[in-house]
PDB file of C-alpha atoms in Angstrom:
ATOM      1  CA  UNK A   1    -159.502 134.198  21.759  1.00  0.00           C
ATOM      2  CA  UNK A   2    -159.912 136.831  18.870  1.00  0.00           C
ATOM      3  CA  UNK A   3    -160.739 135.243  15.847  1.00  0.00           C
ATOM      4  CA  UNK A   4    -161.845 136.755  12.376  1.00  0.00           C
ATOM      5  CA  UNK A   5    -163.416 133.989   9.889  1.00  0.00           C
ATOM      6  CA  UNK A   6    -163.104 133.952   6.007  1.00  0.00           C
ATOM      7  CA  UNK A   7    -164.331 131.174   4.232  1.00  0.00           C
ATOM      8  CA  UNK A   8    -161.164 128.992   3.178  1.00  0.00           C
ATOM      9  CA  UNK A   9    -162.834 127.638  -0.014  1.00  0.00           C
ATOM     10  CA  UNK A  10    -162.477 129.317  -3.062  1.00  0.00           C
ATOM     11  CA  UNK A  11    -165.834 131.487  -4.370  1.00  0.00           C
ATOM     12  CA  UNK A  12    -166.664 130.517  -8.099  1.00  0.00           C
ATOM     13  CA  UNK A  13    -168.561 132.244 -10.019  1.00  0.00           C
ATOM     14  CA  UNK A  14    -170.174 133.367 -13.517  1.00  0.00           C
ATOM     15  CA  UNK A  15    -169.281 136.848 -14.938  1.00  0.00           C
ATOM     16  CA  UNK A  16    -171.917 139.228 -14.704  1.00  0.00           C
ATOM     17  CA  UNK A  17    -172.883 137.938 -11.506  1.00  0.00           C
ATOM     18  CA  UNK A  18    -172.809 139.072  -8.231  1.00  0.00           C
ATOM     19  CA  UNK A  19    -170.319 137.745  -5.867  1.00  0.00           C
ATOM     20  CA  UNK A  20    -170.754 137.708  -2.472  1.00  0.00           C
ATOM     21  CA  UNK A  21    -167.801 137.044   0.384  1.00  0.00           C
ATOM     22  CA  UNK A  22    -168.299 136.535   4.060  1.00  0.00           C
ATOM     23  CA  UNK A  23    -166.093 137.699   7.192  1.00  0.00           C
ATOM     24  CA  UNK A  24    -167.057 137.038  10.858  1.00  0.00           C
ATOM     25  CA  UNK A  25    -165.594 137.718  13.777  1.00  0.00           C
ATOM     26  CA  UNK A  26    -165.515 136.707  17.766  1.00  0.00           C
ATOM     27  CA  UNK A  27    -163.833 138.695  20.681  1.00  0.00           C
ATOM     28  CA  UNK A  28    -163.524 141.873  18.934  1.00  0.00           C
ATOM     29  CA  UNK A  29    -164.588 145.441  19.118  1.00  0.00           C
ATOM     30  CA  UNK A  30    -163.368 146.849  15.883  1.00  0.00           C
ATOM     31  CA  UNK A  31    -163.634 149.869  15.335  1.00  0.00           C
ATOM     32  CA  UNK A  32    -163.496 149.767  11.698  1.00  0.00           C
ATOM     33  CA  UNK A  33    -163.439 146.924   8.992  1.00  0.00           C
ATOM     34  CA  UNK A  34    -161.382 146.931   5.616  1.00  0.00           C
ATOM     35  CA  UNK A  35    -161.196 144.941   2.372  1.00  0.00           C
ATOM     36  CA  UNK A  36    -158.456 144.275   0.707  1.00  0.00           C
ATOM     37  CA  UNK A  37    -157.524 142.536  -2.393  1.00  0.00           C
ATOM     38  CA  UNK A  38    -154.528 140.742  -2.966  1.00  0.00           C
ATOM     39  CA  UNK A  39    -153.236 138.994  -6.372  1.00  0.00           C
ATOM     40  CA  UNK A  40    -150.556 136.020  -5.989  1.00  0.00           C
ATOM     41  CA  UNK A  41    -147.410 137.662  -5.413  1.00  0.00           C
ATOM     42  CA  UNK A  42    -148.238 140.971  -5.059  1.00  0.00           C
ATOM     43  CA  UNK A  43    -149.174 142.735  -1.930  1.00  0.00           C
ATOM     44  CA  UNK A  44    -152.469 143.593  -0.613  1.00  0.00           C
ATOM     45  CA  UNK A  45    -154.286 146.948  -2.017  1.00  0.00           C
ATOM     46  CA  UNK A  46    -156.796 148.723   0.492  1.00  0.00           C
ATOM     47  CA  UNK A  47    -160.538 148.623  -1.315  1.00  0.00           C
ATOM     48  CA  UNK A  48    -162.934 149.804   1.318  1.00  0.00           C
ATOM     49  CA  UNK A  49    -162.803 150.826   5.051  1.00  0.00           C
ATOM     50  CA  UNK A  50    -166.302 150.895   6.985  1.00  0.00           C
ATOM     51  CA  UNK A  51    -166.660 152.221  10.504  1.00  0.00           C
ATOM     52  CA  UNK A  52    -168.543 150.389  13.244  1.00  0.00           C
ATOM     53  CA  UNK A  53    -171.549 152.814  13.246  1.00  0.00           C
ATOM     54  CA  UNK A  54    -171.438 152.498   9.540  1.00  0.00           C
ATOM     55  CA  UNK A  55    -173.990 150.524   8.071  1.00  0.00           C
ATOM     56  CA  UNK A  56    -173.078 150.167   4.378  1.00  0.00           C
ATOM     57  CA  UNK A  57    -170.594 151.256   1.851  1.00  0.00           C
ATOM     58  CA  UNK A  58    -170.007 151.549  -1.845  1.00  0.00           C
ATOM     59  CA  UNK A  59    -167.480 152.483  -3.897  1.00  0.00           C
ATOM     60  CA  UNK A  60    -168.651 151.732  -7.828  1.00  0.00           C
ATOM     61  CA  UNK A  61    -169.445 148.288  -8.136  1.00  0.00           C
ATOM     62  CA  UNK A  62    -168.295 147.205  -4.578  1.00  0.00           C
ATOM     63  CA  UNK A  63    -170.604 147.005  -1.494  1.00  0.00           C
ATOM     64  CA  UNK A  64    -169.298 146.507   2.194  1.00  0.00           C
ATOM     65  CA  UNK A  65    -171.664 145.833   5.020  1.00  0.00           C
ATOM     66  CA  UNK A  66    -171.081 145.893   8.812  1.00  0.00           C
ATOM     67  CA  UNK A  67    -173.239 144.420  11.565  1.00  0.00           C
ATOM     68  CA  UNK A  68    -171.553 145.144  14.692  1.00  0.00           C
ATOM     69  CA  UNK A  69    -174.381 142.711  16.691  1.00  0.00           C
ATOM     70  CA  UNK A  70    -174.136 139.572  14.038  1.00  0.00           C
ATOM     71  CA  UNK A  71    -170.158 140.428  14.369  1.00  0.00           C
ATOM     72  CA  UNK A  72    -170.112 139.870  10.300  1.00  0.00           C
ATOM     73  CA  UNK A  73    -169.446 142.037   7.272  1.00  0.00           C
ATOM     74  CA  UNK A  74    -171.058 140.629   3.770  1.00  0.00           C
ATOM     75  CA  UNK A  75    -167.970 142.193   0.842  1.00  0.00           C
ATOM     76  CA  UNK A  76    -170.641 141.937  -2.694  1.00  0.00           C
ATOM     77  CA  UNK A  77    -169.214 142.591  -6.033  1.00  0.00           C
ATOM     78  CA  UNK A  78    -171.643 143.612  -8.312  1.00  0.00           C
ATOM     79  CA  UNK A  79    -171.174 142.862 -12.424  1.00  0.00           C
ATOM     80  CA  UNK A  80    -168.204 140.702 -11.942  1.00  0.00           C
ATOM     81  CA  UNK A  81    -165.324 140.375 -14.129  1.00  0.00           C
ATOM     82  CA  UNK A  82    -162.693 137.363 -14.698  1.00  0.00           C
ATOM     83  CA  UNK A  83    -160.514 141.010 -13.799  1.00  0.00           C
ATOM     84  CA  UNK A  84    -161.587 140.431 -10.229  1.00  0.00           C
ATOM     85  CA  UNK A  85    -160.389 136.711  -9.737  1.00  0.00           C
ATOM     86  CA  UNK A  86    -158.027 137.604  -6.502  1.00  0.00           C
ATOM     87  CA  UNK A  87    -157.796 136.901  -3.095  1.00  0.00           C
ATOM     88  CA  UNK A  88    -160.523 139.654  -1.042  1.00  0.00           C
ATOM     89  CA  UNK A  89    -159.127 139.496   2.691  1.00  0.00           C
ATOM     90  CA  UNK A  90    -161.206 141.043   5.555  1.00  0.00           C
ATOM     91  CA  UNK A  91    -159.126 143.419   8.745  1.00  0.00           C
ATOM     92  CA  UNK A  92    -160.363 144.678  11.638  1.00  0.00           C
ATOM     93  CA  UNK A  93    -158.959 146.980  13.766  1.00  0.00           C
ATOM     94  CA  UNK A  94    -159.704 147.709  17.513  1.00  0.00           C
ATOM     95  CA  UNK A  95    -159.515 151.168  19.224  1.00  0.00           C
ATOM     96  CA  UNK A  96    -156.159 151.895  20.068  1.00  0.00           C
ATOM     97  CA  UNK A  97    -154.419 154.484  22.487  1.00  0.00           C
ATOM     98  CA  UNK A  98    -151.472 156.207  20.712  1.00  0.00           C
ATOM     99  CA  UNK A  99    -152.719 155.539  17.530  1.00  0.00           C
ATOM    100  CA  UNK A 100    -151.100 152.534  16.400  1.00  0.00           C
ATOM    101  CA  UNK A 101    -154.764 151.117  14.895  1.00  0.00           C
ATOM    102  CA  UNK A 102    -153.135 147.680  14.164  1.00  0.00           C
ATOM    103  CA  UNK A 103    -155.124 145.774  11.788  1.00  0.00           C
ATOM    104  CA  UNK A 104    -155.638 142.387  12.360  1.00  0.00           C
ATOM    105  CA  UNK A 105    -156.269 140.332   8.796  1.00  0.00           C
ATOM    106  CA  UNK A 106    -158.760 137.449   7.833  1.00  0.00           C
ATOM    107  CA  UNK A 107    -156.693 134.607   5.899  1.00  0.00           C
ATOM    108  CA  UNK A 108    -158.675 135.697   2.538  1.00  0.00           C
ATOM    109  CA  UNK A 109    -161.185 133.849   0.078  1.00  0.00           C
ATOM    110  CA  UNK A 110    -160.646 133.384  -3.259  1.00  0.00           C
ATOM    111  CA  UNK A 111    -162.376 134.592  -6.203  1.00  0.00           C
ATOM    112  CA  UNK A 112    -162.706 133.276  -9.300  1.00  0.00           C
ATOM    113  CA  UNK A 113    -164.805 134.840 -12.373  1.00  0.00           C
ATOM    114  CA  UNK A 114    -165.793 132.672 -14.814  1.00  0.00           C
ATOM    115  CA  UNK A 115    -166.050 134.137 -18.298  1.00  0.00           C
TER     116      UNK A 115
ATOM    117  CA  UNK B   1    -147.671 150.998  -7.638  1.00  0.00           C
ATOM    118  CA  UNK B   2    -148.366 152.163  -3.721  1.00  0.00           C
ATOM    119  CA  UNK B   3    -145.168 154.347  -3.340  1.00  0.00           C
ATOM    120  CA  UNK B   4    -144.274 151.979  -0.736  1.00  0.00           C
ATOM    121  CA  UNK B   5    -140.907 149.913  -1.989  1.00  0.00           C
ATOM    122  CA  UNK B   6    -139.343 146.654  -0.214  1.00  0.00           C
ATOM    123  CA  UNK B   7    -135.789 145.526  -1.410  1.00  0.00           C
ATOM    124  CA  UNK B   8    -135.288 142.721  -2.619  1.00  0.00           C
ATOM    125  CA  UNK B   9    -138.195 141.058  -3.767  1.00  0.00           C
ATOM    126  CA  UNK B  10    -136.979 137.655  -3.975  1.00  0.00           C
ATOM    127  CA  UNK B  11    -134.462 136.293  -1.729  1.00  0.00           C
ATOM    128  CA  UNK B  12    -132.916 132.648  -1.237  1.00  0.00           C
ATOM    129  CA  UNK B  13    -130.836 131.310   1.764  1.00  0.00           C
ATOM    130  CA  UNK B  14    -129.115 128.550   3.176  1.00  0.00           C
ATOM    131  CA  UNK B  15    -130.655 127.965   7.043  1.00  0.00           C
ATOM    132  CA  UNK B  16    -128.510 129.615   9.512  1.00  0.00           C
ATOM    133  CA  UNK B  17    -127.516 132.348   6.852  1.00  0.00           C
ATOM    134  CA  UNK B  18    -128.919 136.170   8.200  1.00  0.00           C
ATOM    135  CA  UNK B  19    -130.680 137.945   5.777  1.00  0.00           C
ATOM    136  CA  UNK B  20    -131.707 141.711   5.862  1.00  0.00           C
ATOM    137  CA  UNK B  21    -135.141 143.662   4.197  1.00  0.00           C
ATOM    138  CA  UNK B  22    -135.479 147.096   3.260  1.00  0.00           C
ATOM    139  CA  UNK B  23    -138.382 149.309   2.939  1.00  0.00           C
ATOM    140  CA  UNK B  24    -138.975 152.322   1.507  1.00  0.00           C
ATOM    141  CA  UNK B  25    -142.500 153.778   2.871  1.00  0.00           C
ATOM    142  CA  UNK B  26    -144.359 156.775   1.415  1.00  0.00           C
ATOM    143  CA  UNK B  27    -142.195 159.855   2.538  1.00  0.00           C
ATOM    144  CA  UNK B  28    -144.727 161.834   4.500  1.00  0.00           C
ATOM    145  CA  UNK B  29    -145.990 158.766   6.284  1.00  0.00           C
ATOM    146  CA  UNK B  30    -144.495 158.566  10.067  1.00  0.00           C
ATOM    147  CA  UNK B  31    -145.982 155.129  10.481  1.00  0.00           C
ATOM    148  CA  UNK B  32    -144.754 151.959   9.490  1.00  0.00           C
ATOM    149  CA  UNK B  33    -145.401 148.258   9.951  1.00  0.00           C
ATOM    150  CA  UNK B  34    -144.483 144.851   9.063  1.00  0.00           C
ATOM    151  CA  UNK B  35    -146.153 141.773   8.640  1.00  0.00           C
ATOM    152  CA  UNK B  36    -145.314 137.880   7.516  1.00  0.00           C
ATOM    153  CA  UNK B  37    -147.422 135.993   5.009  1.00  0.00           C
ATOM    154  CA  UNK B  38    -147.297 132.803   4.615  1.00  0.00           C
ATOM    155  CA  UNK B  39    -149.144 130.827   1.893  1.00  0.00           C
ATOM    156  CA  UNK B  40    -152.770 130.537   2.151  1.00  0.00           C
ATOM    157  CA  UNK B  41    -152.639 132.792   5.287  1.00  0.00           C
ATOM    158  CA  UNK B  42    -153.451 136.277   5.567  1.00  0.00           C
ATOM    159  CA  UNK B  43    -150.577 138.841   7.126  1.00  0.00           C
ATOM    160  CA  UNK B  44    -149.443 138.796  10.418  1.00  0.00           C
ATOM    161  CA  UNK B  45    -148.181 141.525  12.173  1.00  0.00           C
ATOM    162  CA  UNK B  46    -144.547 141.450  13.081  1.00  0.00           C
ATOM    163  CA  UNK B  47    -143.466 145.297  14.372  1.00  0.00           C
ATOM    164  CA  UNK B  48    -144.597 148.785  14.091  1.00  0.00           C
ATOM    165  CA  UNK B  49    -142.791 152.371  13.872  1.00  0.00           C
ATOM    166  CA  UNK B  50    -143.921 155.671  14.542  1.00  0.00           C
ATOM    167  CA  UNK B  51    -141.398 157.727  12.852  1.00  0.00           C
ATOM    168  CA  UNK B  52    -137.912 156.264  14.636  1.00  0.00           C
ATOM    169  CA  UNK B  53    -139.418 154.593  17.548  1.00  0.00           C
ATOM    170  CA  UNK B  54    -140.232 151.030  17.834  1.00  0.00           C
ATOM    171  CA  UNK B  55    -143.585 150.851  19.531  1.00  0.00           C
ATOM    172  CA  UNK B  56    -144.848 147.581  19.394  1.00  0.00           C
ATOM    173  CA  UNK B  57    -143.656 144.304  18.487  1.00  0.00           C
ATOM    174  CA  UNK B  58    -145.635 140.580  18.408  1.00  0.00           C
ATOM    175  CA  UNK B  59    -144.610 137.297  20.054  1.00  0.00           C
ATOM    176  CA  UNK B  60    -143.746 136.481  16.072  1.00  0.00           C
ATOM    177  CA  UNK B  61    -140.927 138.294  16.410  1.00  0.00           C
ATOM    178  CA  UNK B  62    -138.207 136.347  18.141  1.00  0.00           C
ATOM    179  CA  UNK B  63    -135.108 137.338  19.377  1.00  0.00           C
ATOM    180  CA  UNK B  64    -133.533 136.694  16.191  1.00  0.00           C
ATOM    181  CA  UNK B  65    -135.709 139.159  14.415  1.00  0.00           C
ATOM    182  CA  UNK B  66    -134.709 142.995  14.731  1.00  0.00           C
ATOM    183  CA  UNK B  67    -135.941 145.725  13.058  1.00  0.00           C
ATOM    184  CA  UNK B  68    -134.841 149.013  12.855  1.00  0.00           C
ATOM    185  CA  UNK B  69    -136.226 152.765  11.043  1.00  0.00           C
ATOM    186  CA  UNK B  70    -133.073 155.102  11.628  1.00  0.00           C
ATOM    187  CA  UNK B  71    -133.947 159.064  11.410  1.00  0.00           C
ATOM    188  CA  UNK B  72    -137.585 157.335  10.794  1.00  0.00           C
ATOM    189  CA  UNK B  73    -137.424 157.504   7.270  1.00  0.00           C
ATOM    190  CA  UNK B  74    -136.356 153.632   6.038  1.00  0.00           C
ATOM    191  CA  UNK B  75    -136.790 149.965   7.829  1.00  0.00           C
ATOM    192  CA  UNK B  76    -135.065 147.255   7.837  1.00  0.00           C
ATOM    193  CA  UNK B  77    -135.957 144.167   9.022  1.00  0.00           C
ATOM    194  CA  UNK B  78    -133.657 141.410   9.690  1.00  0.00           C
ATOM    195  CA  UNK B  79    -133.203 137.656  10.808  1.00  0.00           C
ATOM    196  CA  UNK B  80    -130.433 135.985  11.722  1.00  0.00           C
ATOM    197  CA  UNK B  81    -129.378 132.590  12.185  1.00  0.00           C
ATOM    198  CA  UNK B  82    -132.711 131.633   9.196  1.00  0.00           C
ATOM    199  CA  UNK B  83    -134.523 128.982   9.874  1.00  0.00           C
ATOM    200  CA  UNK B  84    -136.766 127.198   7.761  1.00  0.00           C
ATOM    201  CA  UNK B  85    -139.887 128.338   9.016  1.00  0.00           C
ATOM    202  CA  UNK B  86    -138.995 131.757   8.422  1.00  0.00           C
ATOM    203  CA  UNK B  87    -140.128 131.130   4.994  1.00  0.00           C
ATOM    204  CA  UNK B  88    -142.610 133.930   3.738  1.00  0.00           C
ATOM    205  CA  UNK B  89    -143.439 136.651   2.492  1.00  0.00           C
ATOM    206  CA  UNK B  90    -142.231 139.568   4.394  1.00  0.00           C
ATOM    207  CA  UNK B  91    -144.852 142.640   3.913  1.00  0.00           C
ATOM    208  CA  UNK B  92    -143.969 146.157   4.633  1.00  0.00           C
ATOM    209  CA  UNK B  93    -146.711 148.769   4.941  1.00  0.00           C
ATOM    210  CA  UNK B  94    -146.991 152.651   5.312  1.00  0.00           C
ATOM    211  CA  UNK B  95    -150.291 153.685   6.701  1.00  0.00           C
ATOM    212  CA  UNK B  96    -152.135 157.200   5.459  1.00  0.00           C
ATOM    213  CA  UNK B  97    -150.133 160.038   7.311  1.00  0.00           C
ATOM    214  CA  UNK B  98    -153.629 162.055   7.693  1.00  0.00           C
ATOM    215  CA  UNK B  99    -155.945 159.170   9.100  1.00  0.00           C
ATOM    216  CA  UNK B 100    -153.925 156.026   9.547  1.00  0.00           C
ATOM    217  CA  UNK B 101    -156.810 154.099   8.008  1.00  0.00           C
ATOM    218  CA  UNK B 102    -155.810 153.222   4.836  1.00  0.00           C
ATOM    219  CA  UNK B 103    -152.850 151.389   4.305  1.00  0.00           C
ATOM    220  CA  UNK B 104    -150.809 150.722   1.472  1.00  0.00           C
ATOM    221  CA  UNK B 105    -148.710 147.602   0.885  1.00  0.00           C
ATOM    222  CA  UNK B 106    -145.661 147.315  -0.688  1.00  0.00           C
ATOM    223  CA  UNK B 107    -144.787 144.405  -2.977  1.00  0.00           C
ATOM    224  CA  UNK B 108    -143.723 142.228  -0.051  1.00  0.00           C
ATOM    225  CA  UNK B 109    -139.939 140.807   0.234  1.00  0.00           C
ATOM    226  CA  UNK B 110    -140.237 136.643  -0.395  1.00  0.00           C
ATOM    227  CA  UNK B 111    -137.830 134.708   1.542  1.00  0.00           C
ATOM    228  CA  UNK B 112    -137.105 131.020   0.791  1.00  0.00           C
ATOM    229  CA  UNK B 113    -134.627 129.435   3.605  1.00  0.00           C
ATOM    230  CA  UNK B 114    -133.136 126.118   1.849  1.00  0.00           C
TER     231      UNK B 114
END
């Protein structure tokens, strides 16, 4: 069966640092990977989108990667702020005729910056 | 603020009551899901519009879940008959009109069946 993998325990780390969060997936052909971020209550807010011949994207101080053959994309946020405690949650979507493009969401990690 | 709005943010009910959602998507999108959160889950997708038509729908949604996007501008989403695992957070989302790849959220509808 499809799966997509975050890790359930929460990510702590010091400000300034760099944090890193994992997503891996099994039975899927996506053919592009998002980020989100999501703060309690609130609902989630796109961040990045990275295609499946895509290697690597940035967008200021956030880095997505995509390896399509280790099925895993690395989400890296560089500098960190206590701002950027939230939950990060990983969605793939498969090709799709019609064009619904249906993502499909990781259950999130949390984040929490340290000041 | 996404330009996406859900109505009403909060809502509790007695099991067995119906309740109805309402969403609001960005008004050039033609696309239009819904998904279910649940706490310490990510969303799940419930239904999805392309401007009045329903085209696809997951095994979450049971019969006593219909939702409807009338001249394919709002959605509504409701259950009947609540039951208390219908509590969650009910997410509405309206996908970029040019691209369909990014998506924006709205503030999600939280339903608490007592």
């Amino acid at each position: 069966s499809q799966k997509i993998e975050q890790n359930s325990e929460a990510l702590n780390i010091q400000e300034g640092k760099t944090a890193t969060l994992t997503c891996n997936y099994t039975n899927y052909s996506p053919a592009y990977l998002q980020w989100y971020r999501q703060d309690p209550g609130r609902g989630p807010v796109f961040l990045l989108l990275i295609r499946e011949n895509e290697k690597e994207k940035r967008k200021e101080r956030l880095k997505v990667t995509f390896d399509t053959t280790l099925k895993q994309s690395l989400f890296h946020i560089t500098a960190s702020q206590p701002a950027d405690s939230a939950t990060y949650l990983c969605a793939l979507t498969p090709y799709a005729s019609g064009g619904s493009y249906i993502p499909t969401f990781g259950r999130g990690t949390s984040l929490i910056v340290h000041p | 603020d996404t330009g996406v709005s859900q109505d009403p943010r909060h809502k509790i009910t007695k099991r067995g009551q119906n309740v109805t959602f309402r969403c609001d998507p960005i008004s050039e999108h033609n696309r239009l899901y819904w998904y279910r959160q649940t706490l310490g889950q990510g969303p799940e997708f419930l239904t999805y519009f392309q401007n009045e038509a329903q085209l696809e729908k997951s095994r979450l949604l049971s019969d006593r879940f219909s939702a409807e996007r009338p001249k394919g501008s709002f959605s509504t989403l409701e259950i009947q008959r609540t039951e208390q695992g219908d509590s969650a957070m009910y997410l509405c989302a309206s996908p970029d009109a040019r691209t369909g790849n990014t998506i924006y959220f709205g503030e999600g509808s939280w339903l608490t069946v007592v």
